[in-house]
Short mmCIF file of C-alpha atoms in Angstrom, two decimals:
data_model
loop_
_atom_site.label_atom_id
_atom_site.label_comp_id
_atom_site.label_asym_id
_atom_site.label_seq_id
_atom_site.Cartn_x
_atom_site.Cartn_y
_atom_site.Cartn_z
CA MET A 115 15.32 -36.28 -27.06
CA SER A 116 12.45 -33.79 -26.57
CA THR A 117 9.28 -33.27 -29.00
CA HIS A 118 10.57 -29.87 -29.69
CA GLY A 119 13.82 -31.10 -31.13
CA HIS A 120 15.82 -30.77 -28.46
CA ASP A 121 16.69 -31.67 -24.59
CA HIS A 122 17.84 -28.75 -22.75
CA PRO A 123 16.45 -27.47 -20.00
CA HIS A 124 16.00 -23.99 -20.57
CA PRO A 125 12.30 -22.50 -21.42
CA HIS A 126 11.86 -21.69 -24.95
CA ASP A 127 11.61 -19.04 -27.63
CA HIS A 128 7.93 -17.93 -26.68
CA ASP A 129 9.22 -17.95 -23.25
CA HIS A 130 11.92 -15.10 -24.23
CA PRO A 131 11.70 -11.17 -24.65
CA PRO A 132 12.23 -10.06 -28.04
CA GLU A 133 15.35 -9.26 -29.53
CA ALA A 134 14.91 -5.38 -29.14
CA ALA A 135 14.16 -5.88 -25.50
CA PRO A 136 14.58 -1.72 -23.90
CA TRP A 137 15.86 -3.61 -20.73
CA LYS A 138 18.53 -0.58 -20.09
CA HIS A 139 15.55 1.75 -19.79
CA ASP A 140 12.38 -0.29 -19.24
CA GLY A 141 14.21 -3.16 -16.99
CA VAL A 142 14.56 -3.07 -13.24
CA ARG A 143 13.90 0.18 -11.26
CA VAL A 144 15.02 1.17 -8.27
CA ILE A 145 13.13 4.20 -6.23
CA PRO A 146 15.04 6.27 -3.92
CA GLY A 147 12.99 6.34 -0.14
CA ASN A 148 13.20 9.97 -0.50
CA GLN A 149 11.44 10.12 -4.05
CA LEU A 150 8.09 8.58 -3.04
CA ASP A 151 4.83 10.51 -4.05
CA ALA A 152 2.67 12.08 -1.95
CA ASN A 153 0.13 12.66 -4.99
CA THR A 154 -1.43 9.24 -3.76
CA ALA A 155 -5.18 9.10 -2.73
CA GLN A 156 -5.35 9.92 1.10
CA THR A 157 -6.99 9.28 4.18
CA PRO A 158 -7.44 11.58 6.63
CA GLY A 159 -4.78 10.63 9.48
CA MET A 160 -2.78 9.09 7.42
CA ASP A 161 0.16 9.55 5.00
CA ARG A 162 0.46 7.23 2.13
CA ARG A 163 3.41 7.82 -0.39
CA ALA A 164 3.77 5.65 -3.53
CA ALA A 165 6.82 4.19 -5.05
CA ILE A 166 5.78 2.08 -7.34
CA ASN A 167 2.46 2.58 -9.56
CA LEU A 168 1.11 2.56 -13.15
CA ALA A 169 2.24 6.19 -13.39
CA ARG A 170 5.67 5.96 -11.80
CA VAL A 171 6.97 2.90 -13.45
CA GLY A 172 4.34 1.41 -15.68
CA ALA A 173 3.02 -1.62 -12.50
CA GLN A 174 0.08 -3.14 -14.40
CA LYS A 175 -0.65 -4.88 -11.61
CA LEU A 176 0.66 -3.51 -7.98
CA TRP A 177 0.58 -0.12 -6.60
CA ALA A 178 3.92 -0.02 -3.27
CA GLY A 179 4.78 2.31 -0.95
CA THR A 180 4.74 3.67 2.42
CA VAL A 181 2.33 4.99 4.93
CA THR A 182 3.08 6.98 8.48
CA ILE A 183 0.56 7.42 11.09
CA HIS A 184 1.51 9.64 13.41
CA ALA A 185 1.46 8.68 17.27
CA ASN A 186 -2.12 8.21 18.86
CA ALA A 187 -3.54 8.98 14.99
CA LYS A 188 -6.68 7.24 13.94
CA THR A 189 -7.91 6.76 10.11
CA GLY A 190 -11.42 7.83 8.86
CA ALA A 191 -13.74 4.64 7.89
CA HIS A 192 -12.24 3.78 4.06
CA HIS A 193 -12.45 0.24 1.89
CA HIS A 194 -9.58 -0.26 -0.95
CA GLY A 195 -12.50 -1.24 -3.65
CA HIS A 196 -11.51 -4.72 -5.66
CA LEU A 197 -7.74 -4.27 -4.53
CA GLU A 198 -6.48 -7.03 -2.20
CA SER A 199 -4.03 -4.96 0.22
CA VAL A 200 -0.88 -6.19 2.35
CA ILE A 201 0.61 -4.09 5.33
CA TYR A 202 4.03 -5.01 6.83
CA ILE A 203 4.33 -2.86 10.09
CA VAL A 204 8.18 -1.37 9.86
CA LYS A 205 8.27 0.51 13.27
CA GLY A 206 5.12 1.07 15.79
CA ARG A 207 2.56 -0.36 16.87
CA ALA A 208 -0.73 -1.12 14.94
CA ARG A 209 -4.28 -1.66 15.10
CA MET A 210 -6.79 -2.75 13.28
CA ARG A 211 -10.46 -2.28 13.16
CA TRP A 212 -13.22 -3.80 10.24
CA GLY A 213 -16.48 -4.72 9.77
CA GLU A 214 -19.48 -2.80 8.79
CA HIS A 215 -19.54 -1.10 12.58
CA LEU A 216 -15.59 -1.92 12.69
CA GLU A 217 -16.47 -4.51 15.66
CA PHE A 218 -13.46 -6.65 15.04
CA THR A 219 -10.32 -5.77 16.35
CA ALA A 220 -6.67 -6.82 15.92
CA GLU A 221 -3.00 -5.44 16.45
CA ALA A 222 0.31 -5.92 14.45
CA GLY A 223 3.69 -4.79 15.71
CA PRO A 224 7.31 -4.65 13.96
CA GLY A 225 7.68 -7.86 11.31
CA ASP A 226 3.89 -8.84 11.02
CA PHE A 227 2.27 -8.56 8.27
CA ILE A 228 -1.58 -6.99 7.34
CA TYR A 229 -3.93 -8.81 4.62
CA VAL A 230 -7.05 -6.55 4.12
CA PRO A 231 -8.80 -8.15 1.34
CA PRO A 232 -11.39 -6.55 -1.47
CA TYR A 233 -14.14 -4.12 0.34
CA VAL A 234 -13.37 -4.47 4.05
CA PRO A 235 -14.52 -1.28 5.80
CA HIS A 236 -11.50 -1.06 8.39
CA GLN A 237 -10.00 1.76 10.12
CA GLU A 238 -5.73 1.73 10.89
CA ILE A 239 -5.08 3.12 14.27
CA ASN A 240 -1.18 4.04 16.12
CA ALA A 241 -1.67 1.97 19.01
CA SER A 242 1.12 4.46 20.64
CA PRO A 243 0.61 7.92 21.81
CA SER A 244 4.31 8.59 21.49
CA GLU A 245 5.55 7.06 18.88
CA ALA A 246 5.28 7.01 14.79
CA LEU A 247 3.55 3.84 12.94
CA GLU A 248 5.58 3.21 9.80
CA CYS A 249 4.82 0.25 7.05
CA VAL A 250 5.03 -0.44 3.69
CA LEU A 251 2.02 -1.08 1.51
CA CYS A 252 1.35 -3.36 -1.53
CA ARG A 253 -2.35 -3.33 -3.22
CA SER A 254 -2.99 -5.28 -6.25
CA ASP A 255 -3.36 -3.56 -8.77
CA GLY A 256 -1.09 -0.11 -10.97
CA GLU A 257 -3.44 2.43 -9.25
CA ALA A 258 -4.13 2.88 -5.51
CA VAL A 259 -7.87 3.25 -4.59
CA ALA A 260 -9.20 4.67 -1.21
CA ILE A 261 -12.61 4.83 -0.55
CA ASN A 262 -13.51 6.71 2.73
CA LEU A 263 -16.83 5.68 4.08
CA ASP A 264 -19.55 7.74 5.88
CA ILE A 265 -19.85 4.87 8.94
CA GLU A 266 -19.02 6.16 12.40
CA PRO A 267 -15.50 4.32 13.03
CA ALA A 268 -15.53 2.61 16.46
CA GLU A 269 -12.54 4.88 17.19
CA PRO A 270 -13.43 8.87 16.50
CA PRO A 271 -10.02 9.85 14.14
CA GLU A 272 -8.70 13.12 15.58
CA GLN A 273 -7.90 15.88 13.36
CA VAL A 274 -4.02 15.84 11.92
CA LEU A 275 -2.57 19.04 10.76
CA TRP A 276 0.14 17.45 7.64
CA VAL A 277 2.81 20.01 7.75
CA ASP A 278 4.09 19.62 4.02
CA PRO A 279 5.45 22.06 1.19
CA THR A 280 1.76 22.12 0.31
CA HIS A 281 0.91 23.13 3.74
CA PRO A 282 2.92 24.73 5.41
CA ARG A 283 1.50 25.68 8.31
CA GLY A 284 -0.75 22.33 8.08
CA GLY A 285 -3.28 20.99 7.02
CA VAL A 286 -6.18 17.99 7.00
#
């Protein structure tokens, strides 16, 4: 017999939720892919959309969403503050540049993961001249942080006009 008065292998009461846990409305959430939120921190040259964050589902320790970089487009230099980021490449070819002068480079394709540590200056580049780069992005906080940097990028970004309900004729 265990010192807790029983000898079965399940977790103890302090590991169980309260008796009246509101799991129906505060449990698992499914966010349909066509309902992602474009009201996120944006970097010129890319389109971020939130699926999971503090505002949408109450996430305290992570942010998840999608990022699309149009064919031949490049972001400006930026970092994500204290957050860690993981990028999963769904479609296309990504080229990452990083460092104080964006002097380092690596490429990734479908099925590859990219890890970006906190405060690392970087630039995302769609290495394809004809295919969109589609990624899933996760960060280590419930709010997205994107801090654009005033450093000369290794590969200058091109102006990309986004067409969406807010900018029906195109905008940056």
